[in-house]
């Protein structure tokens, strides 16, 4: 992604929003594994899939965005460290 800088206002916003959504989804899935369906997503999928599936797709898209930002950050750090003094 040429020209994308994480320090730009859009980069900060994208990083913050995607990190929040992915962290929230991870906590939700962990709590779901304990048997607590706090958001009632299981019932939503059965009763209102028109609402639940777009929510699941959005969480997946934010996960991909978060992964891309993580990889861009990791690649940027490696390039800066590999430069010799």
Short mmCIF file of C-alpha atoms in Angstrom, two decimals:
data_model
loop_
_atom_site.label_atom_id
_atom_site.label_comp_id
_atom_site.label_asym_id
_atom_site.label_seq_id
_atom_site.Cartn_x
_atom_site.Cartn_y
_atom_site.Cartn_z
CA UNK A 1 0.00 0.00 0.00
CA UNK A 2 2.13 2.79 -1.31
CA UNK A 3 1.57 6.11 0.39
CA UNK A 4 -0.18 4.62 3.42
CA UNK A 5 1.31 5.82 6.65
CA UNK A 6 0.07 4.66 10.00
CA UNK A 7 0.90 8.09 11.42
CA UNK A 8 -1.56 9.85 9.14
CA UNK A 9 -4.99 10.68 10.63
CA UNK A 10 -6.67 8.04 8.48
CA UNK A 11 -4.00 5.47 9.38
CA UNK A 12 -4.44 6.15 13.10
CA UNK A 13 -8.22 5.92 12.79
CA UNK A 14 -8.10 2.69 10.76
CA UNK A 15 -5.64 1.14 13.19
CA UNK A 16 -7.64 2.16 16.25
CA UNK A 17 -11.03 1.04 14.92
CA UNK A 18 -9.80 -2.27 13.52
CA UNK A 19 -7.85 -3.05 16.70
CA UNK A 20 -10.90 -2.30 18.86
CA UNK A 21 -13.28 -4.42 16.77
CA UNK A 22 -10.85 -7.35 16.59
CA UNK A 23 -10.11 -7.17 20.34
CA UNK A 24 -13.84 -7.02 21.12
CA UNK A 25 -14.52 -9.98 18.83
CA UNK A 26 -11.71 -11.97 20.45
CA UNK A 27 -13.07 -11.31 23.94
CA UNK A 28 -16.58 -12.16 22.76
CA UNK A 29 -15.42 -15.48 21.28
CA UNK A 30 -13.52 -16.29 24.46
CA UNK A 31 -16.57 -15.61 26.59
CA UNK A 32 -18.70 -17.56 24.11
CA UNK A 33 -16.40 -20.56 24.63
CA UNK A 34 -17.24 -20.36 28.33
CA UNK A 35 -20.91 -20.71 27.46
CA UNK A 36 -21.94 -17.07 27.88
CA UNK A 37 -23.61 -15.64 24.78
CA UNK A 38 -23.63 -12.00 25.92
CA UNK A 39 -24.77 -10.49 22.64
CA UNK A 40 -27.21 -13.26 21.78
CA UNK A 41 -25.51 -13.78 18.45
CA UNK A 42 -26.49 -17.44 18.38
CA UNK A 43 -30.16 -16.48 18.61
CA UNK A 44 -29.63 -13.70 16.07
CA UNK A 45 -28.17 -16.11 13.54
CA UNK A 46 -31.18 -18.40 13.93
CA UNK A 47 -33.88 -15.71 14.06
CA UNK A 48 -32.48 -12.75 12.11
CA UNK A 49 -29.69 -13.87 9.79
CA UNK A 50 -30.14 -10.73 7.69
CA UNK A 51 -28.67 -8.77 10.63
CA UNK A 52 -26.21 -11.31 12.06
CA UNK A 53 -24.31 -12.28 8.91
CA UNK A 54 -23.37 -8.71 7.92
CA UNK A 55 -22.12 -8.24 11.49
CA UNK A 56 -19.96 -11.35 11.18
CA UNK A 57 -18.68 -10.21 7.76
CA UNK A 58 -17.79 -6.79 9.21
CA UNK A 59 -15.83 -8.43 12.04
CA UNK A 60 -13.98 -10.55 9.47
CA UNK A 61 -13.17 -7.50 7.33
CA UNK A 62 -11.85 -5.63 10.36
CA UNK A 63 -9.75 -8.69 11.18
CA UNK A 64 -8.18 -8.61 7.72
CA UNK A 65 -7.54 -4.86 8.03
CA UNK A 66 -5.93 -5.40 11.42
CA UNK A 67 -3.74 -8.17 10.03
CA UNK A 68 -2.64 -6.02 7.09
CA UNK A 69 -1.79 -3.11 9.41
CA UNK A 70 0.14 -5.46 11.68
CA UNK A 71 2.13 -6.83 8.74
CA UNK A 72 2.81 -3.34 7.37
CA UNK A 73 4.03 -2.24 10.77
CA UNK A 74 6.24 -5.32 11.13
CA UNK A 75 7.71 -4.88 7.65
CA UNK A 76 8.33 -1.20 8.32
CA UNK A 77 10.15 -1.97 11.56
CA UNK A 78 12.33 -4.63 9.89
CA UNK A 79 13.39 -2.27 7.11
CA UNK A 80 14.35 0.49 9.52
CA UNK A 81 16.38 -1.89 11.72
CA UNK A 82 18.23 -3.43 8.79
CA UNK A 83 19.79 -0.11 7.76
CA UNK A 84 23.39 0.16 8.86
CA UNK A 85 24.75 3.13 10.75
#
